[in-house]
mmCIF file of C-alpha atoms in Angstrom:
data_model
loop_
_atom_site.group_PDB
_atom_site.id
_atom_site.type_symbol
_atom_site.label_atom_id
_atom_site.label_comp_id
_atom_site.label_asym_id
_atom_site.label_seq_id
_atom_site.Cartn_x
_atom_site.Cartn_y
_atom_site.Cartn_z
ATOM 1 C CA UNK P 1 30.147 -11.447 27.222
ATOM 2 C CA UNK P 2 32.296 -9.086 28.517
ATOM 3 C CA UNK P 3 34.369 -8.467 25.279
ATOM 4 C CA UNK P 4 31.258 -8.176 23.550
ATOM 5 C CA UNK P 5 30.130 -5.379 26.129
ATOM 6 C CA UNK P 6 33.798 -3.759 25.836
ATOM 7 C CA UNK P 7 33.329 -3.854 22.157
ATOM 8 C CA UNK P 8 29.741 -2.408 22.485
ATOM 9 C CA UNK P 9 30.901 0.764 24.528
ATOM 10 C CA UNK P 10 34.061 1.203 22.973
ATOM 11 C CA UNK P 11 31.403 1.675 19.171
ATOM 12 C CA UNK P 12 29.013 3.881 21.838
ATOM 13 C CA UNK P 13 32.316 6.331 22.450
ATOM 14 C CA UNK P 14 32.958 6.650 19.757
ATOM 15 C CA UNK P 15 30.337 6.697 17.090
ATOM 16 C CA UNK P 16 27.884 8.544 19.572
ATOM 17 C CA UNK P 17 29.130 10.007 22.452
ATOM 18 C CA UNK P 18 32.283 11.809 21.346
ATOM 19 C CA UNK P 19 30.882 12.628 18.406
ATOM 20 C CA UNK P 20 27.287 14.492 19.674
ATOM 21 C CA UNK P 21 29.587 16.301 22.301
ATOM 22 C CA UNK P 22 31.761 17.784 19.229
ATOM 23 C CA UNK P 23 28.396 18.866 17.248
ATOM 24 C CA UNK P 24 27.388 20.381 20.671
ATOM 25 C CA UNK P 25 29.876 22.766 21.422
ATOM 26 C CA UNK P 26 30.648 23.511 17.559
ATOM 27 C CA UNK P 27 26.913 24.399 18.109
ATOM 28 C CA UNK P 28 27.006 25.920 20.891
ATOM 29 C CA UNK P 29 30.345 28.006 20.041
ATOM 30 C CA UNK P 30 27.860 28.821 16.079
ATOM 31 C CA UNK P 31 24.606 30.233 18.379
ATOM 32 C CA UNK P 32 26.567 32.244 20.438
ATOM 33 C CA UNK P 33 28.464 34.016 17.331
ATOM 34 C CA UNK P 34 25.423 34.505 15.471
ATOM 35 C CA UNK P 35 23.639 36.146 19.087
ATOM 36 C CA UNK P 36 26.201 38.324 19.117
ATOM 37 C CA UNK P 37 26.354 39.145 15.634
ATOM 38 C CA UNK P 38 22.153 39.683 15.970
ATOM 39 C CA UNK P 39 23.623 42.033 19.130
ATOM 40 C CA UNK P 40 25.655 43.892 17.198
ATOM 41 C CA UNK P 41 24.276 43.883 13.902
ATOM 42 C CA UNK P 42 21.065 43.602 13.801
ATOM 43 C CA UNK P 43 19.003 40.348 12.678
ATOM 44 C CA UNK P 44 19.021 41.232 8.919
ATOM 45 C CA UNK P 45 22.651 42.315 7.996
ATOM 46 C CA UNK P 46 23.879 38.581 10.472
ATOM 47 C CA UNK P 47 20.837 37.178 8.120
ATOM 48 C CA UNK P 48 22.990 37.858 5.058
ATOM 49 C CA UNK P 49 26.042 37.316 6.647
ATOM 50 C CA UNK P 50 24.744 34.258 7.531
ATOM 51 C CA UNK P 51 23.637 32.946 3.462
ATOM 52 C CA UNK P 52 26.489 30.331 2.752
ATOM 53 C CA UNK P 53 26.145 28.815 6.056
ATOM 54 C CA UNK P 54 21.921 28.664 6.138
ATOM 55 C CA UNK P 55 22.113 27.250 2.504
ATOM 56 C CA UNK P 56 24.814 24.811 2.714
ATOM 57 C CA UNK P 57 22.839 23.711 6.744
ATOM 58 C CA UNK P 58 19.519 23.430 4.288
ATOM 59 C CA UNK P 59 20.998 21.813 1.367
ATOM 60 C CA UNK P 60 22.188 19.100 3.597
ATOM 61 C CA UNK P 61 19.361 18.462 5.121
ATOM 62 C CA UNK P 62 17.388 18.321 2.080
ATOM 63 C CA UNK P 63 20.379 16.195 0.591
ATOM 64 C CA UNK P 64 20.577 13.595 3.243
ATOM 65 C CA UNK P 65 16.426 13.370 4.162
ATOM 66 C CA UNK P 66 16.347 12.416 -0.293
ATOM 67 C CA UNK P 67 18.549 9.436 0.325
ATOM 68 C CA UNK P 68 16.422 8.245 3.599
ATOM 69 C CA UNK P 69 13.283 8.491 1.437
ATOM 70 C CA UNK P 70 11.463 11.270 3.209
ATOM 71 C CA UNK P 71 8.722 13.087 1.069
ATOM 72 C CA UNK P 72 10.331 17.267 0.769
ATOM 73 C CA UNK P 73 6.572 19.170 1.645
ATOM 74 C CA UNK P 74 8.679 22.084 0.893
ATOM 75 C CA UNK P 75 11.684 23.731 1.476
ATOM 76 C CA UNK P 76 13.425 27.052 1.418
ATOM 77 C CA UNK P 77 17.394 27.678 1.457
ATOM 78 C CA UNK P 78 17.629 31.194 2.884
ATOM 79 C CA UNK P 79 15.089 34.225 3.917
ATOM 80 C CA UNK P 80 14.945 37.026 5.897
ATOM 81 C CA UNK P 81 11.873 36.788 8.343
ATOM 82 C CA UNK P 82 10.524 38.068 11.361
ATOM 83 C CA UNK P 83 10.570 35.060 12.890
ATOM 84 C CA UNK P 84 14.477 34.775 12.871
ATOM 85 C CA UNK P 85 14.046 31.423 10.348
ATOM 86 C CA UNK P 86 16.570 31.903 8.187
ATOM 87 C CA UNK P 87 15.969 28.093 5.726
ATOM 88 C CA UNK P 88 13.906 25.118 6.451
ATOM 89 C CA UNK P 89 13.193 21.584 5.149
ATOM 90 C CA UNK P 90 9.916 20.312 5.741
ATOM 91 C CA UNK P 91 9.559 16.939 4.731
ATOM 92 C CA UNK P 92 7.370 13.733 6.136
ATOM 93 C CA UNK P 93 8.167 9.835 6.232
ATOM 94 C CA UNK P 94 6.901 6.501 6.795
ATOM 95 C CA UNK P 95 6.401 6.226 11.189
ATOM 96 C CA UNK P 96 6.650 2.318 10.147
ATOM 97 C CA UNK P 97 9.854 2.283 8.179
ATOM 98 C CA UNK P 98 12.925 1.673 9.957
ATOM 99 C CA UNK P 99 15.186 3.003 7.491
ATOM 100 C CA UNK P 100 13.075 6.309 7.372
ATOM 101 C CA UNK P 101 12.879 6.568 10.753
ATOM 102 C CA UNK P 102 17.033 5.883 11.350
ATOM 103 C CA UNK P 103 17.136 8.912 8.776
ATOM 104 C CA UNK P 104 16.185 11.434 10.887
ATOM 105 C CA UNK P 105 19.505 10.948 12.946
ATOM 106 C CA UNK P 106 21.406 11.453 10.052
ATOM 107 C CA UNK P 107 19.034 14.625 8.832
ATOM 108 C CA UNK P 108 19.627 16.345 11.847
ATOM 109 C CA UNK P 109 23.463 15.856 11.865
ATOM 110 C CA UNK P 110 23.785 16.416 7.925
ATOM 111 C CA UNK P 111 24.788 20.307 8.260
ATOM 112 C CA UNK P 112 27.842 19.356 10.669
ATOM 113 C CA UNK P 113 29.484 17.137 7.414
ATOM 114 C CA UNK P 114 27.786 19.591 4.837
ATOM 115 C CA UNK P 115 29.695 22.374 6.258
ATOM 116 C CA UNK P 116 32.820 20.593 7.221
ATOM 117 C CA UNK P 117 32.973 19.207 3.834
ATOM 118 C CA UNK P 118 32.601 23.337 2.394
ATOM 119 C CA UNK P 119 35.323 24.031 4.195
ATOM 120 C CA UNK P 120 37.543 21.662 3.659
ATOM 121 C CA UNK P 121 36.655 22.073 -0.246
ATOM 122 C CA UNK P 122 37.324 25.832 0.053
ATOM 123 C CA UNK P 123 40.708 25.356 1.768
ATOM 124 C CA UNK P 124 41.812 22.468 -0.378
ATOM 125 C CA UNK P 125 41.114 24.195 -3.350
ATOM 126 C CA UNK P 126 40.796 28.020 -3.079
ATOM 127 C CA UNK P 127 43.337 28.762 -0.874
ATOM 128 C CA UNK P 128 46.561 30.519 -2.250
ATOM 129 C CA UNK P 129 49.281 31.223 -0.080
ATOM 130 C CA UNK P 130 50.187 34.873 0.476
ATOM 131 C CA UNK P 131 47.541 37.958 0.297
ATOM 132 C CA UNK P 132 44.986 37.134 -1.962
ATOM 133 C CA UNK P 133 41.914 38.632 -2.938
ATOM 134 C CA UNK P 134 40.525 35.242 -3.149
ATOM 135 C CA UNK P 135 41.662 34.377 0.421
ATOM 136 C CA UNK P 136 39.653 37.648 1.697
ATOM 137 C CA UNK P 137 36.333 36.120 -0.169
ATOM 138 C CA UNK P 138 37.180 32.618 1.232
ATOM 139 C CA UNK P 139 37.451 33.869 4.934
ATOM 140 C CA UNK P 140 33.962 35.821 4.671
ATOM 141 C CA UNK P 141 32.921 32.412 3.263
ATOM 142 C CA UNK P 142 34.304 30.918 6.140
ATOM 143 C CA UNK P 143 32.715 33.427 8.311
ATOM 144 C CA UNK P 144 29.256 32.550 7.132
ATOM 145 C CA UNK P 145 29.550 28.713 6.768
ATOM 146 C CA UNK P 146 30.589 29.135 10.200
ATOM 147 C CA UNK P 147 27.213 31.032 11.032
ATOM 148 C CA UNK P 148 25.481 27.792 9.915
ATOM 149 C CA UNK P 149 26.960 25.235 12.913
ATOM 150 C CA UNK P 150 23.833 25.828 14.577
ATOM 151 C CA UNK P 151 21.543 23.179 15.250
ATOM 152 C CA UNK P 152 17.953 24.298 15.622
ATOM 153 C CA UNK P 153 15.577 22.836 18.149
ATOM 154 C CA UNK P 154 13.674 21.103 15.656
ATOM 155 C CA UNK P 155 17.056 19.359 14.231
ATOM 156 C CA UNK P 156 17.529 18.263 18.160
ATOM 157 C CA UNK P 157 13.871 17.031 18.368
ATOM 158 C CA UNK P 158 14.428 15.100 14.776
ATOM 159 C CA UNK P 159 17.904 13.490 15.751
ATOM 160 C CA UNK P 160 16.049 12.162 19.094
ATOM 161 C CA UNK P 161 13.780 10.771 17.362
ATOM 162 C CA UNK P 162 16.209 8.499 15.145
ATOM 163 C CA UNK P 163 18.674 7.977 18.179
ATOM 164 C CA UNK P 164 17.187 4.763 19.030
ATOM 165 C CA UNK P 165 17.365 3.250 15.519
ATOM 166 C CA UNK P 166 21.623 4.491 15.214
ATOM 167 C CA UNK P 167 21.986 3.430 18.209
ATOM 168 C CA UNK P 168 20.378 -0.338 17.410
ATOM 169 C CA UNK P 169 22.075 -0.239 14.605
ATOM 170 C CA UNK P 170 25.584 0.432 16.171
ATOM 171 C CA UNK P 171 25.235 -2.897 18.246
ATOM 172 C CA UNK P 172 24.118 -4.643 15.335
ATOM 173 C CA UNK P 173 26.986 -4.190 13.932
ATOM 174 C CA UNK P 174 29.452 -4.566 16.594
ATOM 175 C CA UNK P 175 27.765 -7.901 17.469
ATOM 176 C CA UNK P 176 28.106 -9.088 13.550
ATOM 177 C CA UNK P 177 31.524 -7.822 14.008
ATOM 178 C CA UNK P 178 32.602 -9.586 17.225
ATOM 179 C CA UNK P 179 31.113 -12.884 15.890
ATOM 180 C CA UNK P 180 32.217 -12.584 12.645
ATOM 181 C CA UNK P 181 35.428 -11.086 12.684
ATOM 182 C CA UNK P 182 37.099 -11.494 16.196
#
């Protein structure tokens, strides 16, 4: 029993803890830029700085809350508003569907990947070595796509919501795994 409770923390660590502390302070370190920027700025000109980084956070969660199922009520990848909403996915799902319901974890956490995966791409593949002209349009790319860390409120609310069902699942599968493969 004790293994099996090792085993169960050790999966907790490091598929939840660790993990929700990174998208946290990437988060954190993303709201404070863009307050500043808003600061400096003004709301509209960090609104279009912002664009790859809102519509890369949106397409992600559009992306990932297509392959839970959810039904997309609408959904819009970048605006300038007064009400500081720069994109948004609205979607609904089935309350008695497990799956659906485990989704909204990973619709909540989809822009940290989304964006991760952007820059990664850019680097890997735009990136020449030396002064580039490219390299100056890949760090404003940057720049933005960093804008887009945040999490909003409602993406905290959502990933709540479907905490309960990752976290079931994690033990699920570290119990298949002690029994199965210790």
């Amino acid at each position: 029993m004790t293994n099996w409770l090792n085993m169960v923390g050790e999966q907790l660590l490091f598929f939840f803890i660790l993990p929700i502390i990174i998208v946290y302070l990437v988060g954190s370190l993303s709201s404070y830029l863009t307050d500043q920027l808003n600061q400096r700025l003004g709301h509209n000109l960090t609104a279009i700085l912002s664009f790859f980084g809102v519509v890369i956070h949106e397409l992600s969660h559009l992306t990932v809350a297509l392959i839970f199922r959810h039904h997309i009520v609408s959904f819009c990848l970048w605006q300038i508003s007064e009400d500081g909403i720069l994109g948004y996915v609205n979607r609904e799902y089935n309350p008695k569907s497990y799956y659906q319901r485990l989704g909204n974890f990973f619709i909540s956490l989809a822009p940290i990947l989304g964006i991760c995966l952007t820059i990664w791409f850019l680097l890997s593949f735009g990136w020449i070595t030396g002064w580039h002209i490219r390299n100056i349009i890949i760090v404003f790319i940057l720049v933005s796509l960093l804008l887009g860390f945040h999490l909003s409120q409602a993406d905290w609310q959502n990933f709540w919501r479907g905490t309960p069902f990752y976290l079931t699942l994690i033990v699920i599968i570290t119990t298949i795994k002690f029994i199965f493969f210790q």
